[in-house]
Amino acid sequence: QVQLVESGGGSVQTGGSLRLSCAASDDTYCYSRMSWYRQAPGKEREFVSTIDTSGNTNYADSAKGRFTISQDNAKRTVYLQMNSLKPEDTAMYYCKGFLRRCSSRAAFTDYWGQGTQVTVSS
C-alpha cells in the first residue's frame, strides 16, 4: 500500500523557517496534485497550500507571503517552505496527494500522510 511520507517538521522560534517535504513511499506512483493541511490542537484541519503538476499553486490567506509550495518532478516530491513562522503556525502538518501508478490511466486516488509536527515558540 503506497503511503505519503512527510518530513521536515520541528521546533523553531518566532521568525524562524522550516521546509517540509512530502513524497510517496513507492516511486512507481505519480501525483496530479499535492496539498498541505494543518491541524492545531482543538481545531479543525485547515487548508494551507496546494500545487498541481503544471505548477499552479494556491495558498490560504494565512500562508500567503510567508509559505512557498514547490515540487521536484524528478523526485516526485513536494515541499513547503515556511518562513517568518509565528506561534499560531504551530500544528500537525499533513500532506494530501492524489496518486496513481504512473503507468495507469485509472482515476487518481487521494491519500493522506501521517503528519509532521511544527512547533513555533515565542
Backbone as XML, in Angstrom:
<?xml version="1.0"?>
<chain id="A" units="angstrom">
  <residue number="1" name="GLN">
    <atom name="N" x="0.854" y="-1.188" z="0.000"/>
    <atom name="CA" x="0.000" y="0.000" z="0.000"/>
    <atom name="C" x="0.894" y="1.244" z="0.000"/>
  </residue>
  <residue number="2" name="VAL">
    <atom name="N" x="0.721" y="2.101" z="-0.972"/>
    <atom name="CA" x="1.534" y="3.313" z="-1.031"/>
    <atom name="C" x="1.141" y="4.240" z="0.103"/>
  </residue>
  <residue number="3" name="GLN">
    <atom name="N" x="2.111" y="4.971" z="0.600"/>
    <atom name="CA" x="1.874" y="5.949" z="1.655"/>
    <atom name="C" x="2.526" y="7.262" z="1.268"/>
  </residue>
  <residue number="4" name="LEU">
    <atom name="N" x="2.005" y="8.329" z="1.841"/>
    <atom name="CA" x="2.660" y="9.622" z="1.725"/>
    <atom name="C" x="3.504" y="9.823" z="2.970"/>
  </residue>
  <residue number="5" name="VAL">
    <atom name="N" x="4.746" y="10.214" z="2.767"/>
    <atom name="CA" x="5.681" y="10.368" z="3.876"/>
    <atom name="C" x="6.114" y="11.820" z="3.964"/>
  </residue>
  <residue number="6" name="GLU">
    <atom name="N" x="5.813" y="12.428" z="5.111"/>
    <atom name="CA" x="6.220" y="13.814" z="5.337"/>
    <atom name="C" x="7.475" y="13.847" z="6.200"/>
  </residue>
  <residue number="7" name="SER">
    <atom name="N" x="8.229" y="14.897" z="6.047"/>
    <atom name="CA" x="9.392" y="15.120" z="6.908"/>
    <atom name="C" x="9.672" y="16.611" z="6.975"/>
  </residue>
  <residue number="8" name="GLY">
    <atom name="N" x="10.533" y="16.986" z="7.899"/>
    <atom name="CA" x="10.974" y="18.367" z="7.969"/>
    <atom name="C" x="10.396" y="19.187" z="9.102"/>
  </residue>
  <residue number="9" name="GLY">
    <atom name="N" x="9.469" y="18.612" z="9.847"/>
    <atom name="CA" x="8.904" y="19.357" z="10.966"/>
    <atom name="C" x="9.928" y="19.526" z="12.075"/>
  </residue>
  <residue number="10" name="GLY">
    <atom name="N" x="9.574" y="20.332" z="13.050"/>
    <atom name="CA" x="10.474" y="20.556" z="14.165"/>
    <atom name="C" x="10.015" y="21.723" z="15.000"/>
  </residue>
  <residue number="11" name="SER">
    <atom name="N" x="10.901" y="22.155" z="15.878"/>
    <atom name="CA" x="10.618" y="23.279" z="16.763"/>
    <atom name="C" x="11.523" y="24.442" z="16.415"/>
  </residue>
  <residue number="12" name="VAL">
    <atom name="N" x="10.911" y="25.614" z="16.249"/>
    <atom name="CA" x="11.665" y="26.824" z="15.936"/>
    <atom name="C" x="11.092" y="27.972" z="16.756"/>
  </residue>
  <residue number="13" name="GLN">
    <atom name="N" x="11.828" y="29.050" z="16.799"/>
    <atom name="CA" x="11.348" y="30.255" z="17.451"/>
    <atom name="C" x="10.628" y="31.138" z="16.442"/>
  </residue>
  <residue number="14" name="THR">
    <atom name="N" x="9.865" y="32.060" z="16.962"/>
    <atom name="CA" x="9.152" y="33.010" z="16.108"/>
    <atom name="C" x="10.125" y="33.656" z="15.131"/>
  </residue>
  <residue number="15" name="GLY">
    <atom name="N" x="9.702" y="33.704" z="13.875"/>
    <atom name="CA" x="10.546" y="34.268" z="12.831"/>
    <atom name="C" x="11.415" y="33.257" z="12.127"/>
  </residue>
  <residue number="16" name="GLY">
    <atom name="N" x="11.450" y="32.042" z="12.634"/>
    <atom name="CA" x="12.273" y="31.008" z="12.040"/>
    <atom name="C" x="11.659" y="30.407" z="10.795"/>
  </residue>
  <residue number="17" name="SER">
    <atom name="N" x="12.375" y="29.451" z="10.217"/>
    <atom name="CA" x="11.943" y="28.810" z="8.978"/>
    <atom name="C" x="12.044" y="27.296" z="9.096"/>
  </residue>
  <residue number="18" name="LEU">
    <atom name="N" x="11.195" y="26.632" z="8.352"/>
    <atom name="CA" x="11.241" y="25.181" z="8.204"/>
    <atom name="C" x="10.854" y="24.837" z="6.782"/>
  </residue>
  <residue number="19" name="ARG">
    <atom name="N" x="11.354" y="23.716" z="6.298"/>
    <atom name="CA" x="10.934" y="23.214" z="4.996"/>
    <atom name="C" x="10.416" y="21.808" z="5.164"/>
  </residue>
  <residue number="20" name="LEU">
    <atom name="N" x="9.154" y="21.638" z="4.823"/>
    <atom name="CA" x="8.526" y="20.332" z="4.883"/>
    <atom name="C" x="8.632" y="19.649" z="3.516"/>
  </residue>
  <residue number="21" name="SER">
    <atom name="N" x="8.721" y="18.339" z="3.550"/>
    <atom name="CA" x="8.773" y="17.549" z="2.323"/>
    <atom name="C" x="7.705" y="16.474" z="2.367"/>
  </residue>
  <residue number="22" name="CYS">
    <atom name="N" x="7.233" y="16.099" z="1.200"/>
    <atom name="CA" x="6.228" y="15.041" z="1.097"/>
    <atom name="C" x="6.478" y="14.264" z="-0.178"/>
  </residue>
  <residue number="23" name="ALA">
    <atom name="N" x="6.520" y="12.957" z="-0.060"/>
    <atom name="CA" x="6.699" y="12.100" z="-1.226"/>
    <atom name="C" x="5.988" y="10.778" z="-0.992"/>
  </residue>
  <residue number="24" name="ALA">
    <atom name="N" x="5.635" y="10.130" z="-2.070"/>
    <atom name="CA" x="5.033" y="8.803" z="-1.975"/>
    <atom name="C" x="6.107" y="7.779" z="-1.626"/>
  </residue>
  <residue number="25" name="SER">
    <atom name="N" x="5.722" y="6.779" z="-0.855"/>
    <atom name="CA" x="6.669" y="5.747" z="-0.427"/>
    <atom name="C" x="7.063" y="4.812" z="-1.556"/>
  </residue>
  <residue number="26" name="ASP">
    <atom name="N" x="6.297" y="4.808" z="-2.618"/>
    <atom name="CA" x="6.531" y="3.941" z="-3.768"/>
    <atom name="C" x="6.757" y="4.838" z="-4.979"/>
  </residue>
  <residue number="27" name="ASP">
    <atom name="N" x="7.967" y="4.768" z="-5.546"/>
    <atom name="CA" x="8.269" y="5.697" z="-6.638"/>
    <atom name="C" x="7.678" y="5.280" z="-7.977"/>
  </residue>
  <residue number="28" name="THR">
    <atom name="N" x="6.838" y="4.255" z="-7.977"/>
    <atom name="CA" x="6.105" y="3.929" z="-9.197"/>
    <atom name="C" x="4.779" y="4.682" z="-9.261"/>
  </residue>
  <residue number="29" name="TYR">
    <atom name="N" x="4.527" y="5.489" z="-8.212"/>
    <atom name="CA" x="3.306" y="6.279" z="-8.172"/>
    <atom name="C" x="3.589" y="7.722" z="-8.578"/>
  </residue>
  <residue number="30" name="CYS">
    <atom name="N" x="2.642" y="8.307" z="-9.273"/>
    <atom name="CA" x="2.700" y="9.707" z="-9.663"/>
    <atom name="C" x="1.512" y="10.439" z="-9.041"/>
  </residue>
  <residue number="31" name="TYR">
    <atom name="N" x="1.630" y="11.744" z="-8.939"/>
    <atom name="CA" x="0.517" y="12.511" z="-8.387"/>
    <atom name="C" x="0.022" y="13.521" z="-9.414"/>
  </residue>
  <residue number="32" name="SER">
    <atom name="N" x="-1.203" y="13.950" z="-9.236"/>
    <atom name="CA" x="-1.751" y="15.029" z="-10.059"/>
    <atom name="C" x="-1.770" y="16.332" z="-9.270"/>
  </residue>
  <residue number="33" name="ARG">
    <atom name="N" x="-1.914" y="16.196" z="-7.983"/>
    <atom name="CA" x="-1.966" y="17.361" z="-7.102"/>
    <atom name="C" x="-1.508" y="16.939" z="-5.715"/>
  </residue>
  <residue number="34" name="MET">
    <atom name="N" x="-0.788" y="17.837" z="-5.067"/>
    <atom name="CA" x="-0.384" y="17.619" z="-3.680"/>
    <atom name="C" x="-0.732" y="18.877" z="-2.895"/>
  </residue>
  <residue number="35" name="SER">
    <atom name="N" x="-1.186" y="18.648" z="-1.669"/>
    <atom name="CA" x="-1.611" y="19.769" z="-0.837"/>
    <atom name="C" x="-1.085" y="19.596" z="0.574"/>
  </residue>
  <residue number="36" name="TRP">
    <atom name="N" x="-1.006" y="20.711" z="1.255"/>
    <atom name="CA" x="-0.664" y="20.711" z="2.673"/>
    <atom name="C" x="-1.855" y="21.224" z="3.466"/>
  </residue>
  <residue number="37" name="TYR">
    <atom name="N" x="-2.124" y="20.533" z="4.541"/>
    <atom name="CA" x="-3.129" y="20.942" z="5.509"/>
    <atom name="C" x="-2.460" y="20.963" z="6.872"/>
  </residue>
  <residue number="38" name="ARG">
    <atom name="N" x="-3.117" y="21.605" z="7.832"/>
    <atom name="CA" x="-2.588" y="21.589" z="9.184"/>
    <atom name="C" x="-3.743" y="21.524" z="10.186"/>
  </residue>
  <residue number="39" name="GLN">
    <atom name="N" x="-3.417" y="20.992" z="11.346"/>
    <atom name="CA" x="-4.421" y="20.887" z="12.393"/>
    <atom name="C" x="-3.772" y="21.199" z="13.733"/>
  </residue>
  <residue number="40" name="ALA">
    <atom name="N" x="-4.256" y="22.248" z="14.352"/>
    <atom name="CA" x="-3.789" y="22.622" z="15.679"/>
    <atom name="C" x="-4.653" y="21.925" z="16.725"/>
  </residue>
  <residue number="41" name="PRO">
    <atom name="N" x="-4.145" y="21.744" z="17.917"/>
    <atom name="CA" x="-4.930" y="21.082" z="18.968"/>
    <atom name="C" x="-6.264" y="21.788" z="19.198"/>
  </residue>
  <residue number="42" name="GLY">
    <atom name="N" x="-7.336" y="21.014" z="19.194"/>
    <atom name="CA" x="-8.658" y="21.558" z="19.437"/>
    <atom name="C" x="-9.276" y="22.274" z="18.261"/>
  </residue>
  <residue number="43" name="LYS">
    <atom name="N" x="-8.607" y="22.254" z="17.127"/>
    <atom name="CA" x="-9.128" y="22.932" z="15.945"/>
    <atom name="C" x="-9.318" y="21.958" z="14.797"/>
  </residue>
  <residue number="44" name="GLU">
    <atom name="N" x="-10.102" y="22.380" z="13.821"/>
    <atom name="CA" x="-10.316" y="21.550" z="12.649"/>
    <atom name="C" x="-9.106" y="21.633" z="11.713"/>
  </residue>
  <residue number="45" name="ARG">
    <atom name="N" x="-8.969" y="20.599" z="10.918"/>
    <atom name="CA" x="-7.906" y="20.607" z="9.926"/>
    <atom name="C" x="-8.211" y="21.689" z="8.903"/>
  </residue>
  <residue number="46" name="GLU">
    <atom name="N" x="-7.189" y="22.443" z="8.513"/>
    <atom name="CA" x="-7.398" y="23.526" z="7.571"/>
    <atom name="C" x="-6.394" y="23.464" z="6.424"/>
  </residue>
  <residue number="47" name="PHE">
    <atom name="N" x="-6.835" y="23.962" z="5.290"/>
    <atom name="CA" x="-6.029" y="24.009" z="4.091"/>
    <atom name="C" x="-4.905" y="25.028" z="4.251"/>
  </residue>
  <residue number="48" name="VAL">
    <atom name="N" x="-3.728" y="24.678" z="3.723"/>
    <atom name="CA" x="-2.588" y="25.589" z="3.754"/>
    <atom name="C" x="-2.172" y="25.983" z="2.337"/>
  </residue>
  <residue number="49" name="SER">
    <atom name="N" x="-1.922" y="24.979" z="1.495"/>
    <atom name="CA" x="-1.421" y="25.277" z="0.167"/>
    <atom name="C" x="-1.566" y="24.054" z="-0.719"/>
  </residue>
  <residue number="50" name="THR">
    <atom name="N" x="-1.563" y="24.272" z="-2.037"/>
    <atom name="CA" x="-1.677" y="23.185" z="-2.979"/>
    <atom name="C" x="-0.897" y="23.492" z="-4.243"/>
  </residue>
  <residue number="51" name="ILE">
    <atom name="N" x="-0.495" y="22.430" z="-4.942"/>
    <atom name="CA" x="0.207" y="22.576" z="-6.209"/>
    <atom name="C" x="-0.180" y="21.419" z="-7.117"/>
  </residue>
  <residue number="52" name="ASP">
    <atom name="N" x="-0.330" y="21.710" z="-8.412"/>
    <atom name="CA" x="-0.561" y="20.616" z="-9.347"/>
    <atom name="C" x="0.684" y="20.402" z="-10.190"/>
  </residue>
  <residue number="53" name="THR">
    <atom name="N" x="0.638" y="19.403" z="-11.032"/>
    <atom name="CA" x="1.846" y="19.057" z="-11.784"/>
    <atom name="C" x="2.212" y="20.108" z="-12.823"/>
  </residue>
  <residue number="54" name="SER">
    <atom name="N" x="1.281" y="21.005" z="-13.117"/>
    <atom name="CA" x="1.598" y="22.115" z="-14.023"/>
    <atom name="C" x="2.250" y="23.276" z="-13.291"/>
  </residue>
  <residue number="55" name="GLY">
    <atom name="N" x="2.315" y="23.159" z="-11.975"/>
    <atom name="CA" x="2.926" y="24.215" z="-11.182"/>
    <atom name="C" x="1.966" y="25.273" z="-10.698"/>
  </residue>
  <residue number="56" name="ASN">
    <atom name="N" x="0.681" y="25.067" z="-10.927"/>
    <atom name="CA" x="-0.302" y="26.020" z="-10.419"/>
    <atom name="C" x="-0.414" y="25.868" z="-8.908"/>
  </residue>
  <residue number="57" name="THR">
    <atom name="N" x="-0.401" y="26.977" z="-8.221"/>
    <atom name="CA" x="-0.400" y="26.950" z="-6.758"/>
    <atom name="C" x="-1.540" y="27.779" z="-6.188"/>
  </residue>
  <residue number="58" name="ASN">
    <atom name="N" x="-1.868" y="27.480" z="-4.954"/>
    <atom name="CA" x="-2.858" y="28.263" z="-4.236"/>
    <atom name="C" x="-2.492" y="28.220" z="-2.755"/>
  </residue>
  <residue number="59" name="TYR">
    <atom name="N" x="-2.832" y="29.278" z="-2.050"/>
    <atom name="CA" x="-2.466" y="29.399" z="-0.651"/>
    <atom name="C" x="-3.635" y="29.899" z="0.181"/>
  </residue>
  <residue number="60" name="ALA">
    <atom name="N" x="-3.671" y="29.449" z="1.423"/>
    <atom name="CA" x="-4.583" y="30.059" z="2.376"/>
    <atom name="C" x="-4.074" y="31.470" z="2.671"/>
  </residue>
  <residue number="61" name="ASP">
    <atom name="N" x="-4.982" y="32.337" z="3.064"/>
    <atom name="CA" x="-4.579" y="33.712" z="3.370"/>
    <atom name="C" x="-3.486" y="33.742" z="4.441"/>
  </residue>
  <residue number="62" name="SER">
    <atom name="N" x="-3.569" y="32.831" z="5.377"/>
    <atom name="CA" x="-2.595" y="32.797" z="6.478"/>
    <atom name="C" x="-1.194" y="32.429" z="6.011"/>
  </residue>
  <residue number="63" name="ALA">
    <atom name="N" x="-1.103" y="31.822" z="4.822"/>
    <atom name="CA" x="0.188" y="31.362" z="4.306"/>
    <atom name="C" x="0.775" y="32.297" z="3.251"/>
  </residue>
  <residue number="64" name="LYS">
    <atom name="N" x="-0.065" y="33.116" z="2.677"/>
    <atom name="CA" x="0.399" y="33.988" z="1.591"/>
    <atom name="C" x="1.512" y="34.917" z="2.059"/>
  </residue>
  <residue number="65" name="GLY">
    <atom name="N" x="2.559" y="34.992" z="1.250"/>
    <atom name="CA" x="3.674" y="35.871" z="1.565"/>
    <atom name="C" x="4.705" y="35.275" z="2.498"/>
  </residue>
  <residue number="66" name="ARG">
    <atom name="N" x="4.366" y="34.160" z="3.149"/>
    <atom name="CA" x="5.314" y="33.542" z="4.089"/>
    <atom name="C" x="5.674" y="32.112" z="3.689"/>
  </residue>
  <residue number="67" name="PHE">
    <atom name="N" x="4.739" y="31.396" z="3.107"/>
    <atom name="CA" x="4.956" y="29.997" z="2.725"/>
    <atom name="C" x="5.066" y="29.896" z="1.215"/>
  </residue>
  <residue number="68" name="THR">
    <atom name="N" x="5.881" y="28.967" z="0.758"/>
    <atom name="CA" x="6.005" y="28.706" z="-0.667"/>
    <atom name="C" x="5.968" y="27.210" z="-0.903"/>
  </residue>
  <residue number="69" name="ILE">
    <atom name="N" x="5.045" y="26.790" z="-1.751"/>
    <atom name="CA" x="4.960" y="25.384" z="-2.120"/>
    <atom name="C" x="5.695" y="25.195" z="-3.440"/>
  </residue>
  <residue number="70" name="SER">
    <atom name="N" x="6.413" y="24.081" z="-3.558"/>
    <atom name="CA" x="7.162" y="23.805" z="-4.781"/>
    <atom name="C" x="7.254" y="22.302" z="-4.973"/>
  </residue>
  <residue number="71" name="GLN">
    <atom name="N" x="7.765" y="21.908" z="-6.118"/>
    <atom name="CA" x="7.871" y="20.481" z="-6.393"/>
    <atom name="C" x="9.125" y="20.188" z="-7.175"/>
  </residue>
  <residue number="72" name="ASP">
    <atom name="N" x="9.614" y="18.981" z="-6.973"/>
    <atom name="CA" x="10.727" y="18.444" z="-7.759"/>
    <atom name="C" x="10.135" y="17.287" z="-8.533"/>
  </residue>
  <residue number="73" name="ASN">
    <atom name="N" x="9.855" y="17.516" z="-9.800"/>
    <atom name="CA" x="9.170" y="16.499" z="-10.584"/>
    <atom name="C" x="9.993" y="15.224" z="-10.715"/>
  </residue>
  <residue number="74" name="ALA">
    <atom name="N" x="11.300" y="15.375" z="-10.798"/>
    <atom name="CA" x="12.144" y="14.186" z="-10.934"/>
    <atom name="C" x="12.068" y="13.313" z="-9.692"/>
  </residue>
  <residue number="75" name="LYS">
    <atom name="N" x="11.990" y="13.946" z="-8.533"/>
    <atom name="CA" x="11.913" y="13.209" z="-7.280"/>
    <atom name="C" x="10.486" y="12.947" z="-6.843"/>
  </residue>
  <residue number="76" name="ARG">
    <atom name="N" x="9.540" y="13.510" z="-7.601"/>
    <atom name="CA" x="8.116" y="13.392" z="-7.243"/>
    <atom name="C" x="7.915" y="13.775" z="-5.778"/>
  </residue>
  <residue number="77" name="THR">
    <atom name="N" x="8.525" y="14.882" z="-5.423"/>
    <atom name="CA" x="8.479" y="15.380" z="-4.050"/>
    <atom name="C" x="7.949" y="16.807" z="-4.043"/>
  </residue>
  <residue number="78" name="VAL">
    <atom name="N" x="7.134" y="17.089" z="-3.065"/>
    <atom name="CA" x="6.586" y="18.425" z="-2.890"/>
    <atom name="C" x="7.131" y="19.000" z="-1.593"/>
  </residue>
  <residue number="79" name="TYR">
    <atom name="N" x="7.422" y="20.289" z="-1.628"/>
    <atom name="CA" x="8.000" y="20.964" z="-0.478"/>
    <atom name="C" x="7.093" y="22.115" z="-0.034"/>
  </residue>
  <residue number="80" name="LEU">
    <atom name="N" x="7.164" y="22.418" z="1.232"/>
    <atom name="CA" x="6.517" y="23.614" z="1.750"/>
    <atom name="C" x="7.570" y="24.383" z="2.539"/>
  </residue>
  <residue number="81" name="GLN">
    <atom name="N" x="8.038" y="25.471" z="1.959"/>
    <atom name="CA" x="8.994" y="26.341" z="2.640"/>
    <atom name="C" x="8.203" y="27.326" z="3.485"/>
  </residue>
  <residue number="82" name="MET">
    <atom name="N" x="8.466" y="27.307" z="4.762"/>
    <atom name="CA" x="7.728" y="28.168" z="5.686"/>
    <atom name="C" x="8.697" y="29.148" z="6.331"/>
  </residue>
  <residue number="83" name="ASN">
    <atom name="N" x="8.489" y="30.408" z="6.066"/>
    <atom name="CA" x="9.332" y="31.470" z="6.625"/>
    <atom name="C" x="8.512" y="32.354" z="7.560"/>
  </residue>
  <residue number="84" name="SER">
    <atom name="N" x="9.217" y="33.141" z="8.336"/>
    <atom name="CA" x="8.555" y="34.077" z="9.264"/>
    <atom name="C" x="7.494" y="33.369" z="10.088"/>
  </residue>
  <residue number="85" name="LEU">
    <atom name="N" x="7.857" y="32.241" z="10.638"/>
    <atom name="CA" x="6.895" y="31.437" z="11.379"/>
    <atom name="C" x="6.430" y="32.141" z="12.644"/>
  </residue>
  <residue number="86" name="LYS">
    <atom name="N" x="5.163" y="31.900" z="12.965"/>
    <atom name="CA" x="4.519" y="32.506" z="14.123"/>
    <atom name="C" x="4.006" y="31.402" z="15.051"/>
  </residue>
  <residue number="87" name="PRO">
    <atom name="N" x="3.804" y="31.703" z="16.307"/>
    <atom name="CA" x="3.260" y="30.677" z="17.217"/>
    <atom name="C" x="1.940" y="30.097" z="16.723"/>
  </residue>
  <residue number="88" name="GLU">
    <atom name="N" x="1.139" y="30.885" z="16.036"/>
    <atom name="CA" x="-0.131" y="30.380" z="15.530"/>
    <atom name="C" x="0.022" y="29.408" z="14.366"/>
  </residue>
  <residue number="89" name="ASP">
    <atom name="N" x="1.247" y="29.252" z="13.869"/>
    <atom name="CA" x="1.513" y="28.231" z="12.850"/>
    <atom name="C" x="1.747" y="26.853" z="13.475"/>
  </residue>
  <residue number="90" name="THR">
    <atom name="N" x="1.816" y="26.810" z="14.786"/>
    <atom name="CA" x="2.024" y="25.541" z="15.476"/>
    <atom name="C" x="0.872" y="24.594" z="15.194"/>
  </residue>
  <residue number="91" name="ALA">
    <atom name="N" x="1.196" y="23.420" z="14.654"/>
    <atom name="CA" x="0.178" y="22.453" z="14.269"/>
    <atom name="C" x="0.854" y="21.189" z="13.748"/>
  </residue>
  <residue number="92" name="MET">
    <atom name="N" x="0.049" y="20.161" z="13.572"/>
    <atom name="CA" x="0.492" y="18.997" z="12.820"/>
    <atom name="C" x="0.201" y="19.301" z="11.356"/>
  </residue>
  <residue number="93" name="TYR">
    <atom name="N" x="1.198" y="19.151" z="10.528"/>
    <atom name="CA" x="1.059" y="19.424" z="9.104"/>
    <atom name="C" x="0.940" y="18.109" z="8.336"/>
  </residue>
  <residue number="94" name="TYR">
    <atom name="N" x="-0.099" y="18.047" z="7.527"/>
    <atom name="CA" x="-0.391" y="16.834" z="6.768"/>
    <atom name="C" x="-0.276" y="17.091" z="5.268"/>
  </residue>
  <residue number="95" name="CYS">
    <atom name="N" x="0.243" y="16.109" z="4.592"/>
    <atom name="CA" x="0.301" y="16.132" z="3.140"/>
    <atom name="C" x="-0.870" y="15.306" z="2.597"/>
  </residue>
  <residue number="96" name="LYS">
    <atom name="N" x="-1.516" y="15.817" z="1.595"/>
    <atom name="CA" x="-2.584" y="15.090" z="0.905"/>
    <atom name="C" x="-2.241" y="15.052" z="-0.570"/>
  </residue>
  <residue number="97" name="GLY">
    <atom name="N" x="-2.298" y="13.861" z="-1.137"/>
    <atom name="CA" x="-1.956" y="13.737" z="-2.543"/>
    <atom name="C" x="-2.948" y="12.894" z="-3.308"/>
  </residue>
  <residue number="98" name="PHE">
    <atom name="N" x="-3.125" y="13.227" z="-4.571"/>
    <atom name="CA" x="-3.934" y="12.423" z="-5.482"/>
    <atom name="C" x="-2.954" y="11.609" z="-6.305"/>
  </residue>
  <residue number="99" name="LEU">
    <atom name="N" x="-2.948" y="10.298" z="-6.070"/>
    <atom name="CA" x="-1.926" y="9.408" z="-6.614"/>
    <atom name="C" x="-2.526" y="8.323" z="-7.495"/>
  </residue>
  <residue number="100" name="ARG">
    <atom name="N" x="-1.709" y="7.833" z="-8.385"/>
    <atom name="CA" x="-1.990" y="6.594" z="-9.101"/>
    <atom name="C" x="-0.658" y="6.086" z="-9.616"/>
  </residue>
  <residue number="101" name="ARG">
    <atom name="N" x="-0.632" y="4.817" z="-9.987"/>
    <atom name="CA" x="0.586" y="4.283" z="-10.585"/>
    <atom name="C" x="0.865" y="5.064" z="-11.872"/>
  </residue>
  <residue number="102" name="CYS">
    <atom name="N" x="2.111" y="5.402" z="-12.091"/>
    <atom name="CA" x="2.473" y="6.214" z="-13.251"/>
    <atom name="C" x="2.056" y="5.560" z="-14.561"/>
  </residue>
  <residue number="103" name="SER">
    <atom name="N" x="2.040" y="4.234" z="-14.579"/>
    <atom name="CA" x="1.711" y="3.502" z="-15.798"/>
    <atom name="C" x="0.205" y="3.329" z="-15.980"/>
  </residue>
  <residue number="104" name="SER">
    <atom name="N" x="-0.561" y="3.777" z="-15.008"/>
    <atom name="CA" x="-2.003" y="3.558" z="-15.034"/>
    <atom name="C" x="-2.738" y="4.750" z="-15.630"/>
  </residue>
  <residue number="105" name="ARG">
    <atom name="N" x="-3.914" y="4.479" z="-16.157"/>
    <atom name="CA" x="-4.804" y="5.550" z="-16.597"/>
    <atom name="C" x="-6.068" y="5.582" z="-15.731"/>
  </residue>
  <residue number="106" name="ALA">
    <atom name="N" x="-5.981" y="4.898" z="-14.596"/>
    <atom name="CA" x="-7.097" y="4.925" z="-13.653"/>
    <atom name="C" x="-7.207" y="6.305" z="-13.031"/>
  </residue>
  <residue number="107" name="ALA">
    <atom name="N" x="-8.324" y="6.523" z="-12.369"/>
    <atom name="CA" x="-8.505" y="7.801" z="-11.678"/>
    <atom name="C" x="-7.508" y="7.916" z="-10.525"/>
  </residue>
  <residue number="108" name="PHE">
    <atom name="N" x="-7.126" y="9.126" z="-10.231"/>
    <atom name="CA" x="-6.263" y="9.376" z="-9.091"/>
    <atom name="C" x="-7.066" y="9.169" z="-7.812"/>
  </residue>
  <residue number="109" name="THR">
    <atom name="N" x="-6.386" y="8.666" z="-6.810"/>
    <atom name="CA" x="-6.992" y="8.402" z="-5.505"/>
    <atom name="C" x="-6.294" y="9.259" z="-4.458"/>
  </residue>
  <residue number="110" name="ASP">
    <atom name="N" x="-7.074" y="9.789" z="-3.523"/>
    <atom name="CA" x="-6.446" y="10.659" z="-2.528"/>
    <atom name="C" x="-5.890" y="9.859" z="-1.353"/>
  </residue>
  <residue number="111" name="TYR">
    <atom name="N" x="-4.737" y="10.299" z="-0.898"/>
    <atom name="CA" x="-4.048" y="9.710" z="0.235"/>
    <atom name="C" x="-3.627" y="10.829" z="1.187"/>
  </residue>
  <residue number="112" name="TRP">
    <atom name="N" x="-3.553" y="10.466" z="2.467"/>
    <atom name="CA" x="-3.067" y="11.397" z="3.487"/>
    <atom name="C" x="-1.800" y="10.822" z="4.124"/>
  </residue>
  <residue number="113" name="GLY">
    <atom name="N" x="-0.881" y="11.709" z="4.445"/>
    <atom name="CA" x="0.287" y="11.299" z="5.210"/>
    <atom name="C" x="-0.033" y="11.253" z="6.692"/>
  </residue>
  <residue number="114" name="GLN">
    <atom name="N" x="0.946" y="10.815" z="7.472"/>
    <atom name="CA" x="0.771" y="10.679" z="8.915"/>
    <atom name="C" x="0.963" y="12.004" z="9.637"/>
  </residue>
  <residue number="115" name="GLY">
    <atom name="N" x="1.554" y="12.958" z="8.983"/>
    <atom name="CA" x="1.735" y="14.273" z="9.590"/>
    <atom name="C" x="3.127" y="14.479" z="10.154"/>
  </residue>
  <residue number="116" name="THR">
    <atom name="N" x="3.516" y="15.735" z="10.182"/>
    <atom name="CA" x="4.781" y="16.130" z="10.808"/>
    <atom name="C" x="4.510" y="17.356" z="11.680"/>
  </residue>
  <residue number="117" name="GLN">
    <atom name="N" x="5.021" y="17.339" z="12.880"/>
    <atom name="CA" x="4.699" y="18.379" z="13.850"/>
    <atom name="C" x="5.576" y="19.611" z="13.652"/>
  </residue>
  <residue number="118" name="VAL">
    <atom name="N" x="4.938" y="20.754" z="13.648"/>
    <atom name="CA" x="5.635" y="22.043" z="13.611"/>
    <atom name="C" x="5.259" y="22.797" z="14.879"/>
  </residue>
  <residue number="119" name="THR">
    <atom name="N" x="6.264" y="23.205" z="15.624"/>
    <atom name="CA" x="6.044" y="23.957" z="16.856"/>
    <atom name="C" x="6.849" y="25.238" z="16.803"/>
  </residue>
  <residue number="120" name="VAL">
    <atom name="N" x="6.147" y="26.358" z="16.974"/>
    <atom name="CA" x="6.792" y="27.671" z="16.937"/>
    <atom name="C" x="6.625" y="28.316" z="18.304"/>
  </residue>
  <residue number="121" name="SER">
    <atom name="N" x="7.730" y="28.623" z="18.932"/>
    <atom name="CA" x="7.687" y="29.217" z="20.268"/>
    <atom name="C" x="7.965" y="30.715" z="20.185"/>
  </residue>
  <residue number="122" name="SER">
    <atom name="N" x="7.344" y="31.423" z="21.125"/>
    <atom name="CA" x="7.512" y="32.890" z="21.126"/>
    <atom name="C" x="8.730" y="33.296" z="21.937"/>
  </residue>
</chain>
